[in-house]
PDB file of C-alpha atoms and ligand atoms in Angstrom:
ATOM      1  CA  MET R   1      87.964-139.314  52.739  1.00  0.00           C
ATOM      2  CA  THR R   2      86.012-136.734  54.782  1.00  0.00           C
ATOM      3  CA  LYS R   3      85.327-133.595  52.810  1.00  0.00           C
ATOM      4  CA  LYS R   4      87.317-130.624  54.091  1.00  0.00           C
ATOM      5  CA  PRO R   5      85.671-127.196  54.133  1.00  0.00           C
ATOM      6  CA  PRO R   6      86.855-124.661  51.522  1.00  0.00           C
ATOM      7  CA  ILE R   7      89.685-122.268  52.255  1.00  0.00           C
ATOM      8  CA  ARG R   8      89.817-118.555  51.386  1.00  0.00           C
ATOM      9  CA  LEU R   9      92.752-116.561  50.073  1.00  0.00           C
ATOM     10  CA  GLY R  10      93.133-113.018  51.355  1.00  0.00           C
ATOM     11  CA  VAL R  11      95.569-111.119  49.159  1.00  0.00           C
ATOM     12  CA  ASN R  12      97.719-108.566  50.963  1.00  0.00           C
ATOM     13  CA  ILE R  13      98.540-105.712  48.577  1.00  0.00           C
ATOM     14  CA  ASP R  14     100.867-103.713  50.890  1.00  0.00           C
ATOM     15  CA  HIS R  15     103.933-104.230  48.737  1.00  0.00           C
ATOM     16  CA  VAL R  16     102.299-102.848  45.610  1.00  0.00           C
ATOM     17  CA  ALA R  17     102.188 -99.636  47.653  1.00  0.00           C
ATOM     18  CA  THR R  18     105.827-100.167  48.717  1.00  0.00           C
ATOM     19  CA  ILE R  19     106.841-100.038  45.050  1.00  0.00           C
ATOM     20  CA  ARG R  20     104.613 -97.028  44.378  1.00  0.00           C
ATOM     21  CA  ASN R  21     106.028 -95.119  47.353  1.00  0.00           C
ATOM     22  CA  ALA R  22     109.603 -95.769  46.221  1.00  0.00           C
ATOM     23  CA  ARG R  23     108.953 -93.063  43.591  1.00  0.00           C
ATOM     24  CA  GLY R  24     106.304 -91.117  45.448  1.00  0.00           C
ATOM     25  CA  GLY R  25     103.763 -91.094  42.589  1.00  0.00           C
ATOM     26  CA  ALA R  26     100.551 -93.000  41.984  1.00  0.00           C
ATOM     27  CA  HIS R  27     101.889 -96.033  40.114  1.00  0.00           C
ATOM     28  CA  PRO R  28     101.496 -98.939  40.723  1.00  0.00           C
ATOM     29  CA  ASP R  29      98.127 -98.353  42.346  1.00  0.00           C
ATOM     30  CA  PRO R  30      97.307-100.882  45.114  1.00  0.00           C
ATOM     31  CA  VAL R  31      93.578-100.428  44.452  1.00  0.00           C
ATOM     32  CA  ARG R  32      94.075-101.485  40.832  1.00  0.00           C
ATOM     33  CA  ALA R  33      96.037-104.484  42.139  1.00  0.00           C
ATOM     34  CA  ALA R  34      93.115-105.313  44.430  1.00  0.00           C
ATOM     35  CA  GLN R  35      90.723-105.149  41.448  1.00  0.00           C
ATOM     36  CA  LEU R  36      92.969-107.516  39.529  1.00  0.00           C
ATOM     37  CA  ALA R  37      93.208-109.806  42.583  1.00  0.00           C
ATOM     38  CA  ALA R  38      89.410-109.910  42.749  1.00  0.00           C
ATOM     39  CA  SER R  39      89.119-110.950  39.116  1.00  0.00           C
ATOM     40  CA  ALA R  40      91.842-113.605  39.613  1.00  0.00           C
ATOM     41  CA  GLY R  41      89.841-115.261  42.398  1.00  0.00           C
ATOM     42  CA  ALA R  42      91.012-113.624  45.633  1.00  0.00           C
ATOM     43  CA  ASP R  43      88.420-114.014  48.380  1.00  0.00           C
ATOM     44  CA  GLY R  44      89.424-110.884  50.286  1.00  0.00           C
ATOM     45  CA  ILE R  45      91.873-107.995  50.332  1.00  0.00           C
ATOM     46  CA  THR R  46      94.180-107.289  53.246  1.00  0.00           C
ATOM     47  CA  ALA R  47      96.067-104.039  53.752  1.00  0.00           C
ATOM     48  CA  HIS R  48      98.121-102.820  56.711  1.00  0.00           C
ATOM     49  CA  LEU R  49      98.013 -99.120  57.517  1.00  0.00           C
ATOM     50  CA  ARG R  50     101.212 -98.771  59.518  1.00  0.00           C
ATOM     51  CA  GLY R  51     101.891 -95.894  61.889  1.00  0.00           C
ATOM     52  CA  ASP R  52     104.832 -94.818  59.697  1.00  0.00           C
ATOM     53  CA  ARG R  53     102.749 -95.085  56.438  1.00  0.00           C
ATOM     54  CA  ARG R  54     105.618 -96.893  54.745  1.00  0.00           C
ATOM     55  CA  HIS R  55     103.315 -98.563  52.216  1.00  0.00           C
ATOM     56  CA  ILE R  56      99.518 -98.259  52.452  1.00  0.00           C
ATOM     57  CA  LEU R  57      98.279 -94.684  52.944  1.00  0.00           C
ATOM     58  CA  ASP R  58      95.053 -93.488  54.549  1.00  0.00           C
ATOM     59  CA  ALA R  59      93.468 -92.691  51.166  1.00  0.00           C
ATOM     60  CA  ASP R  60      94.270 -96.229  49.917  1.00  0.00           C
ATOM     61  CA  MET R  61      92.249 -97.738  52.762  1.00  0.00           C
ATOM     62  CA  GLN R  62      89.227 -95.613  52.005  1.00  0.00           C
ATOM     63  CA  ARG R  63      89.436 -96.378  48.269  1.00  0.00           C
ATOM     64  CA  LEU R  64      89.827-100.113  48.981  1.00  0.00           C
ATOM     65  CA  LYS R  65      86.633 -99.938  51.006  1.00  0.00           C
ATOM     66  CA  ASP R  66      84.745 -97.851  48.424  1.00  0.00           C
ATOM     67  CA  GLU R  67      85.966 -99.335  45.142  1.00  0.00           C
ATOM     68  CA  ILE R  68      86.602-103.032  45.793  1.00  0.00           C
ATOM     69  CA  ASP R  69      83.804-105.540  45.904  1.00  0.00           C
ATOM     70  CA  LEU R  70      85.533-107.966  48.291  1.00  0.00           C
ATOM     71  CA  PRO R  71      85.718-108.105  52.087  1.00  0.00           C
ATOM     72  CA  LEU R  72      88.430-105.701  53.304  1.00  0.00           C
ATOM     73  CA  ASN R  73      90.667-106.823  56.163  1.00  0.00           C
ATOM     74  CA  PHE R  74      92.232-103.737  57.799  1.00  0.00           C
ATOM     75  CA  GLU R  75      95.476-104.704  59.503  1.00  0.00           C
ATOM     76  CA  MET R  76      96.332-102.343  62.312  1.00  0.00           C
ATOM     77  CA  ALA R  77      98.261-101.799  65.503  1.00  0.00           C
ATOM     78  CA  ALA R  78      96.161-101.366  68.631  1.00  0.00           C
ATOM     79  CA  THR R  79      96.624 -97.596  68.864  1.00  0.00           C
ATOM     80  CA  ALA R  80      94.106 -94.795  69.368  1.00  0.00           C
ATOM     81  CA  GLU R  81      95.036 -93.373  65.948  1.00  0.00           C
ATOM     82  CA  MET R  82      94.371 -96.646  64.088  1.00  0.00           C
ATOM     83  CA  LEU R  83      91.206 -97.376  66.045  1.00  0.00           C
ATOM     84  CA  LYS R  84      89.774 -94.016  64.948  1.00  0.00           C
ATOM     85  CA  ILE R  85      90.685 -94.541  61.282  1.00  0.00           C
ATOM     86  CA  CYS R  86      89.412 -98.110  61.249  1.00  0.00           C
ATOM     87  CA  LEU R  87      86.074 -97.048  62.721  1.00  0.00           C
ATOM     88  CA  GLU R  88      85.790 -94.364  60.008  1.00  0.00           C
ATOM     89  CA  VAL R  89      86.659 -96.745  57.152  1.00  0.00           C
ATOM     90  CA  ALA R  90      84.365 -99.456  58.596  1.00  0.00           C
ATOM     91  CA  PRO R  91      85.984-102.474  56.897  1.00  0.00           C
ATOM     92  CA  HIS R  92      84.565-105.984  57.014  1.00  0.00           C
ATOM     93  CA  ALA R  93      87.376-107.102  59.348  1.00  0.00           C
ATOM     94  CA  ALA R  94      90.265-105.773  61.405  1.00  0.00           C
ATOM     95  CA  CYS R  95      93.357-107.816  62.185  1.00  0.00           C
ATOM     96  CA  ILE R  96      95.247-106.484  65.179  1.00  0.00           C
ATOM     97  CA  VAL R  97      99.013-106.878  64.880  1.00  0.00           C
ATOM     98  CA  PRO R  98     101.988-105.713  66.925  1.00  0.00           C
ATOM     99  CA  GLU R  99     104.010-102.925  65.344  1.00  0.00           C
ATOM    100  CA  ASN R 100     107.545-101.837  65.900  1.00  0.00           C
ATOM    101  CA  ARG R 101     108.998 -99.004  63.857  1.00  0.00           C
ATOM    102  CA  ALA R 102     112.391-100.626  63.382  1.00  0.00           C
ATOM    103  CA  GLU R 103     111.015-103.911  62.020  1.00  0.00           C
ATOM    104  CA  ARG R 104     111.108-104.779  58.328  1.00  0.00           C
ATOM    105  CA  THR R 105     107.749-106.551  58.604  1.00  0.00           C
ATOM    106  CA  THR R 106     105.459-107.820  61.374  1.00  0.00           C
ATOM    107  CA  GLU R 107     108.059-109.849  63.202  1.00  0.00           C
ATOM    108  CA  GLY R 108     106.182-111.615  65.957  1.00  0.00           C
ATOM    109  CA  GLY R 109     102.636-112.169  67.064  1.00  0.00           C
ATOM    110  CA  LEU R 110     100.626-109.997  69.384  1.00  0.00           C
ATOM    111  CA  ASP R 111     101.270-110.592  73.108  1.00  0.00           C
ATOM    112  CA  VAL R 112      97.595-110.977  73.945  1.00  0.00           C
ATOM    113  CA  ALA R 113      98.393-112.753  77.199  1.00  0.00           C
ATOM    114  CA  GLY R 114     100.479-109.791  78.414  1.00  0.00           C
ATOM    115  CA  GLN R 115      98.196-107.033  77.082  1.00  0.00           C
ATOM    116  CA  HIS R 116      94.721-108.388  77.707  1.00  0.00           C
ATOM    117  CA  ASN R 117      93.381-105.375  79.603  1.00  0.00           C
ATOM    118  CA  TYR R 118      94.759-102.942  77.034  1.00  0.00           C
ATOM    119  CA  LEU R 119      93.439-104.860  74.021  1.00  0.00           C
ATOM    120  CA  ALA R 120      89.995-105.903  75.269  1.00  0.00           C
ATOM    121  CA  PRO R 121      88.307-102.450  75.054  1.00  0.00           C
ATOM    122  CA  ILE R 122      89.758-101.801  71.565  1.00  0.00           C
ATOM    123  CA  ILE R 123      88.460-105.175  70.378  1.00  0.00           C
ATOM    124  CA  ARG R 124      85.089-104.428  71.942  1.00  0.00           C
ATOM    125  CA  GLU R 125      84.821-101.012  70.203  1.00  0.00           C
ATOM    126  CA  LEU R 126      85.516-102.566  66.815  1.00  0.00           C
ATOM    127  CA  MET R 127      83.110-105.441  67.426  1.00  0.00           C
ATOM    128  CA  ASP R 128      80.373-103.100  68.623  1.00  0.00           C
ATOM    129  CA  VAL R 129      80.134-101.578  65.128  1.00  0.00           C
ATOM    130  CA  GLY R 130      80.140-104.983  63.447  1.00  0.00           C
ATOM    131  CA  ILE R 131      83.820-105.246  62.448  1.00  0.00           C
ATOM    132  CA  ARG R 132      85.048-108.838  62.650  1.00  0.00           C
ATOM    133  CA  VAL R 133      88.205-108.769  64.773  1.00  0.00           C
ATOM    134  CA  SER R 134      91.097-111.151  64.463  1.00  0.00           C
ATOM    135  CA  LEU R 135      94.238-111.240  66.577  1.00  0.00           C
ATOM    136  CA  PHE R 136      97.554-112.087  64.937  1.00  0.00           C
ATOM    137  CA  ILE R 137      99.312-114.395  67.382  1.00  0.00           C
ATOM    138  CA  ASP R 138     102.304-116.697  67.476  1.00  0.00           C
ATOM    139  CA  PRO R 139     101.477-120.402  67.481  1.00  0.00           C
ATOM    140  CA  GLU R 140     101.627-120.639  71.278  1.00  0.00           C
ATOM    141  CA  GLU R 141      98.897-122.282  73.323  1.00  0.00           C
ATOM    142  CA  HIS R 142      98.817-119.580  76.006  1.00  0.00           C
ATOM    143  CA  GLN R 143      98.289-116.908  73.321  1.00  0.00           C
ATOM    144  CA  VAL R 144      95.371-118.882  71.859  1.00  0.00           C
ATOM    145  CA  HIS R 145      93.733-119.079  75.295  1.00  0.00           C
ATOM    146  CA  ALA R 146      94.384-115.371  75.878  1.00  0.00           C
ATOM    147  CA  ALA R 147      92.884-114.498  72.486  1.00  0.00           C
ATOM    148  CA  LYS R 148      89.768-116.477  73.320  1.00  0.00           C
ATOM    149  CA  SER R 149      89.422-114.629  76.625  1.00  0.00           C
ATOM    150  CA  THR R 150      89.270-111.227  74.861  1.00  0.00           C
ATOM    151  CA  GLY R 151      86.047-112.120  73.055  1.00  0.00           C
ATOM    152  CA  ALA R 152      87.567-111.691  69.563  1.00  0.00           C
ATOM    153  CA  PRO R 153      85.990-114.259  67.217  1.00  0.00           C
ATOM    154  CA  VAL R 154      89.063-114.904  65.019  1.00  0.00           C
ATOM    155  CA  VAL R 155      92.775-115.630  65.415  1.00  0.00           C
ATOM    156  CA  GLU R 156      95.377-115.478  62.692  1.00  0.00           C
ATOM    157  CA  ILE R 157      98.279-117.803  63.416  1.00  0.00           C
ATOM    158  CA  HIS R 158     101.691-116.339  62.519  1.00  0.00           C
ATOM    159  CA  THR R 159     103.510-118.694  60.142  1.00  0.00           C
ATOM    160  CA  GLY R 160     106.706-116.601  59.979  1.00  0.00           C
ATOM    161  CA  ALA R 161     108.890-118.964  62.041  1.00  0.00           C
ATOM    162  CA  TYR R 162     107.839-121.855  59.766  1.00  0.00           C
ATOM    163  CA  TYR R 163     108.880-119.735  56.762  1.00  0.00           C
ATOM    164  CA  GLU R 164     112.242-118.894  58.367  1.00  0.00           C
ATOM    165  CA  ALA R 165     112.852-122.606  58.994  1.00  0.00           C
ATOM    166  CA  ALA R 166     111.989-123.375  55.362  1.00  0.00           C
ATOM    167  CA  ILE R 167     114.398-120.805  53.919  1.00  0.00           C
ATOM    168  CA  ALA R 168     117.126-122.135  56.224  1.00  0.00           C
ATOM    169  CA  THR R 169     116.296-125.603  54.764  1.00  0.00           C
ATOM    170  CA  GLN R 170     116.344-127.197  58.202  1.00  0.00           C
ATOM    171  CA  PRO R 171     113.869-130.106  58.059  1.00  0.00           C
ATOM    172  CA  LYS R 172     113.746-130.721  61.826  1.00  0.00           C
ATOM    173  CA  ARG R 173     113.069-127.059  62.490  1.00  0.00           C
ATOM    174  CA  ILE R 174     110.419-126.972  59.746  1.00  0.00           C
ATOM    175  CA  ALA R 175     108.681-129.990  61.318  1.00  0.00           C
ATOM    176  CA  ALA R 176     108.853-128.471  64.804  1.00  0.00           C
ATOM    177  CA  GLU R 177     107.450-125.125  63.642  1.00  0.00           C
ATOM    178  CA  PHE R 178     104.726-126.858  61.652  1.00  0.00           C
ATOM    179  CA  ASP R 179     103.757-128.888  64.736  1.00  0.00           C
ATOM    180  CA  LYS R 180     103.340-125.673  66.715  1.00  0.00           C
ATOM    181  CA  ILE R 181     101.055-124.270  64.002  1.00  0.00           C
ATOM    182  CA  LYS R 182      99.000-127.466  63.883  1.00  0.00           C
ATOM    183  CA  THR R 183      98.598-127.649  67.668  1.00  0.00           C
ATOM    184  CA  SER R 184      97.557-123.989  67.922  1.00  0.00           C
ATOM    185  CA  VAL R 185      95.161-124.242  64.995  1.00  0.00           C
ATOM    186  CA  GLU R 186      93.476-127.304  66.513  1.00  0.00           C
ATOM    187  CA  LEU R 187      93.281-125.676  69.937  1.00  0.00           C
ATOM    188  CA  ALA R 188      91.821-122.436  68.558  1.00  0.00           C
ATOM    189  CA  ASN R 189      89.234-124.355  66.579  1.00  0.00           C
ATOM    190  CA  SER R 190      88.290-126.459  69.600  1.00  0.00           C
ATOM    191  CA  LEU R 191      87.704-123.224  71.569  1.00  0.00           C
ATOM    192  CA  GLY R 192      85.281-122.035  68.883  1.00  0.00           C
ATOM    193  CA  LEU R 193      87.588-119.467  67.273  1.00  0.00           C
ATOM    194  CA  GLU R 194      87.673-118.980  63.497  1.00  0.00           C
ATOM    195  CA  VAL R 195      91.229-119.739  62.404  1.00  0.00           C
ATOM    196  CA  HIS R 196      93.295-117.873  59.806  1.00  0.00           C
ATOM    197  CA  ALA R 197      97.031-118.102  59.154  1.00  0.00           C
ATOM    198  CA  GLY R 198      99.647-116.139  57.310  1.00  0.00           C
ATOM    199  CA  HIS R 199     103.070-114.588  56.910  1.00  0.00           C
ATOM    200  CA  GLY R 200     105.852-115.851  54.690  1.00  0.00           C
ATOM    201  CA  LEU R 201     103.659-118.299  52.758  1.00  0.00           C
ATOM    202  CA  THR R 202     104.885-119.198  49.268  1.00  0.00           C
ATOM    203  CA  PHE R 203     104.158-121.724  46.508  1.00  0.00           C
ATOM    204  CA  HIS R 204     106.707-123.982  48.222  1.00  0.00           C
ATOM    205  CA  ASN R 205     105.466-123.987  51.817  1.00  0.00           C
ATOM    206  CA  VAL R 206     101.724-123.228  51.587  1.00  0.00           C
ATOM    207  CA  GLN R 207     100.344-126.726  51.090  1.00  0.00           C
ATOM    208  CA  PRO R 208     100.955-128.336  54.496  1.00  0.00           C
ATOM    209  CA  VAL R 209      99.348-125.272  56.126  1.00  0.00           C
ATOM    210  CA  ALA R 210      96.428-125.173  53.672  1.00  0.00           C
ATOM    211  CA  ALA R 211      95.817-128.865  54.318  1.00  0.00           C
ATOM    212  CA  LEU R 212      94.936-128.197  57.976  1.00  0.00           C
ATOM    213  CA  PRO R 213      91.136-128.467  57.779  1.00  0.00           C
ATOM    214  CA  GLU R 214      90.467-126.053  60.660  1.00  0.00           C
ATOM    215  CA  ILE R 215      92.010-123.104  58.785  1.00  0.00           C
ATOM    216  CA  VAL R 216      89.430-121.129  56.832  1.00  0.00           C
ATOM    217  CA  GLU R 217      91.629-118.311  55.472  1.00  0.00           C
ATOM    218  CA  LEU R 218      95.240-117.653  54.502  1.00  0.00           C
ATOM    219  CA  ASN R 219      96.545-114.098  54.091  1.00  0.00           C
ATOM    220  CA  ILE R 220      99.414-113.872  51.630  1.00  0.00           C
ATOM    221  CA  GLY R 221     101.193-110.823  50.259  1.00  0.00           C
ATOM    222  CA  HIS R 222     104.935-110.470  49.785  1.00  0.00           C
ATOM    223  CA  PHE R 223     105.453-113.645  47.781  1.00  0.00           C
ATOM    224  CA  LEU R 224     102.515-112.928  45.453  1.00  0.00           C
ATOM    225  CA  VAL R 225     103.659-109.376  44.726  1.00  0.00           C
ATOM    226  CA  GLY R 226     107.242-110.606  44.202  1.00  0.00           C
ATOM    227  CA  GLU R 227     106.138-113.430  41.934  1.00  0.00           C
ATOM    228  CA  SER R 228     104.007-111.038  39.901  1.00  0.00           C
ATOM    229  CA  VAL R 229     107.269-109.669  38.448  1.00  0.00           C
ATOM    230  CA  PHE R 230     107.741-113.047  36.790  1.00  0.00           C
ATOM    231  CA  MET R 231     104.272-114.415  36.078  1.00  0.00           C
ATOM    232  CA  GLY R 232     101.890-111.520  36.643  1.00  0.00           C
ATOM    233  CA  LEU R 233      99.763-110.948  39.755  1.00  0.00           C
ATOM    234  CA  GLY R 234      96.658-112.637  38.359  1.00  0.00           C
ATOM    235  CA  GLU R 235      98.523-115.817  37.422  1.00  0.00           C
ATOM    236  CA  ALA R 236     100.357-115.890  40.768  1.00  0.00           C
ATOM    237  CA  ILE R 237      97.035-115.660  42.635  1.00  0.00           C
ATOM    238  CA  LYS R 238      95.464-118.377  40.487  1.00  0.00           C
ATOM    239  CA  GLU R 239      98.437-120.685  41.100  1.00  0.00           C
ATOM    240  CA  MET R 240      98.350-120.022  44.858  1.00  0.00           C
ATOM    241  CA  LYS R 241      94.624-120.761  45.000  1.00  0.00           C
ATOM    242  CA  LYS R 242      95.123-123.954  43.038  1.00  0.00           C
ATOM    243  CA  LEU R 243      97.866-125.132  45.413  1.00  0.00           C
ATOM    244  CA  MET R 244      95.640-124.329  48.382  1.00  0.00           C
ATOM    245  CA  GLN R 245      92.606-126.136  46.948  1.00  0.00           C
ATOM    246  CA  ASP R 246      94.720-129.150  45.943  1.00  0.00           C
ATOM    247  CA  ALA R 247      96.156-129.386  49.458  1.00  0.00           C
ATOM    248  CA  ARG R 248      92.642-129.132  50.807  1.00  0.00           C
ATOM    249  CA  THR R 249      91.274-131.924  48.681  1.00  0.00           C
ATOM    250  CA  GLY R 250      94.203-134.237  49.324  1.00  0.00           C
ATOM    251  CA  GLY R 251      96.234-133.426  46.194  1.00  0.00           C
ATOM    252  CA  HIS R 252      99.982-133.894  46.088  1.00  0.00           C
ATOM    253  CA  TYR R 253     102.424-131.841  48.083  1.00  0.00           C
TER     254      TYR R 253
HETATM  255  N1  PXP W   1      98.992-111.678  57.911  1.00  0.00           N
HETATM  256  C1  PXP W   1      99.430-110.676  58.695  1.00  0.00           C
HETATM  257  C2  PXP W   1      98.708-110.415  59.962  1.00  0.00           C
HETATM  258  C3  PXP W   1     100.537-109.876  58.303  1.00  0.00           C
HETATM  259  O1  PXP W   1     100.979-108.900  59.108  1.00  0.00           O
HETATM  260  C4  PXP W   1     101.145-110.125  57.059  1.00  0.00           C
HETATM  261  C5  PXP W   1     102.278-109.273  56.605  1.00  0.00           C
HETATM  262  O2  PXP W   1     101.888-107.952  56.479  1.00  0.00           O
HETATM  263  C6  PXP W   1     100.627-111.155  56.276  1.00  0.00           C
HETATM  264  C7  PXP W   1      99.570-111.935  56.730  1.00  0.00           C
HETATM  265  C8  PXP W   1     101.189-111.470  54.927  1.00  0.00           C
HETATM  266  O3  PXP W   1     102.517-111.861  55.046  1.00  0.00           O
HETATM  267  P1  PXP W   1     103.398-111.976  53.738  1.00  0.00           P
HETATM  268  O4  PXP W   1     103.462-110.610  53.147  1.00  0.00           O
HETATM  269  O5  PXP W   1     104.711-112.471  54.238  1.00  0.00           O
HETATM  270  O6  PXP W   1     102.699-112.962  52.833  1.00  0.00           O
END
């Protein structure tokens, strides 16, 4: 069997902050969660500073940058406000996502094809100071081509529709959504883009995605924070990494 390259796990700690903010205090601290994630084997930390500050706050981002010894992936909408903050924090990476105030979470991918001229200068400004930019897009071929045309080096393929199909337990829909992911991942890789994926990944659906050899990073949050209630965050991260590595090396799934 050909050896597949390793795969990284970026742990999204937004929902530790969701729990903290429910009471308005300082506990649980997302930076402490990021420290724990690092010692459990996370390869990076992802946090989304939303315009409405519903979970991560500005001070969290700065502390994540200053106190955590892992690459920080700053998820952000393409707004002037977020561009300014991201440039100040100077994270390793920025993942540009669409944002809609009424949504519960990031519902769809970025319409890069429709917003190319708006996005390109923002991407350029981030890249000019050495921030590695990724674009969070739906698994659609025209969005992959549009992402490539912006000059961003990375795409993150949105796996949310695959997750929705899995929770509806509709095998045909799961297979169709997985096919879209696979096609987009292969296309992005063939165009020279670094490929990440994420959204809605769990112990139960991660392995087919992790087995795609072109994907170098998965970003996972909600499930890990939820599962930490039952098994602890460190154990949940270790189990997720094990499932990912097993899928990568041809283990069972
Ligand atoms: N990747 C991106 C770009 C996201 O917006 C999110 C959700 O904030 C995730 C990954 C993680 O998704 P989930 O919390 O469902 O694991």
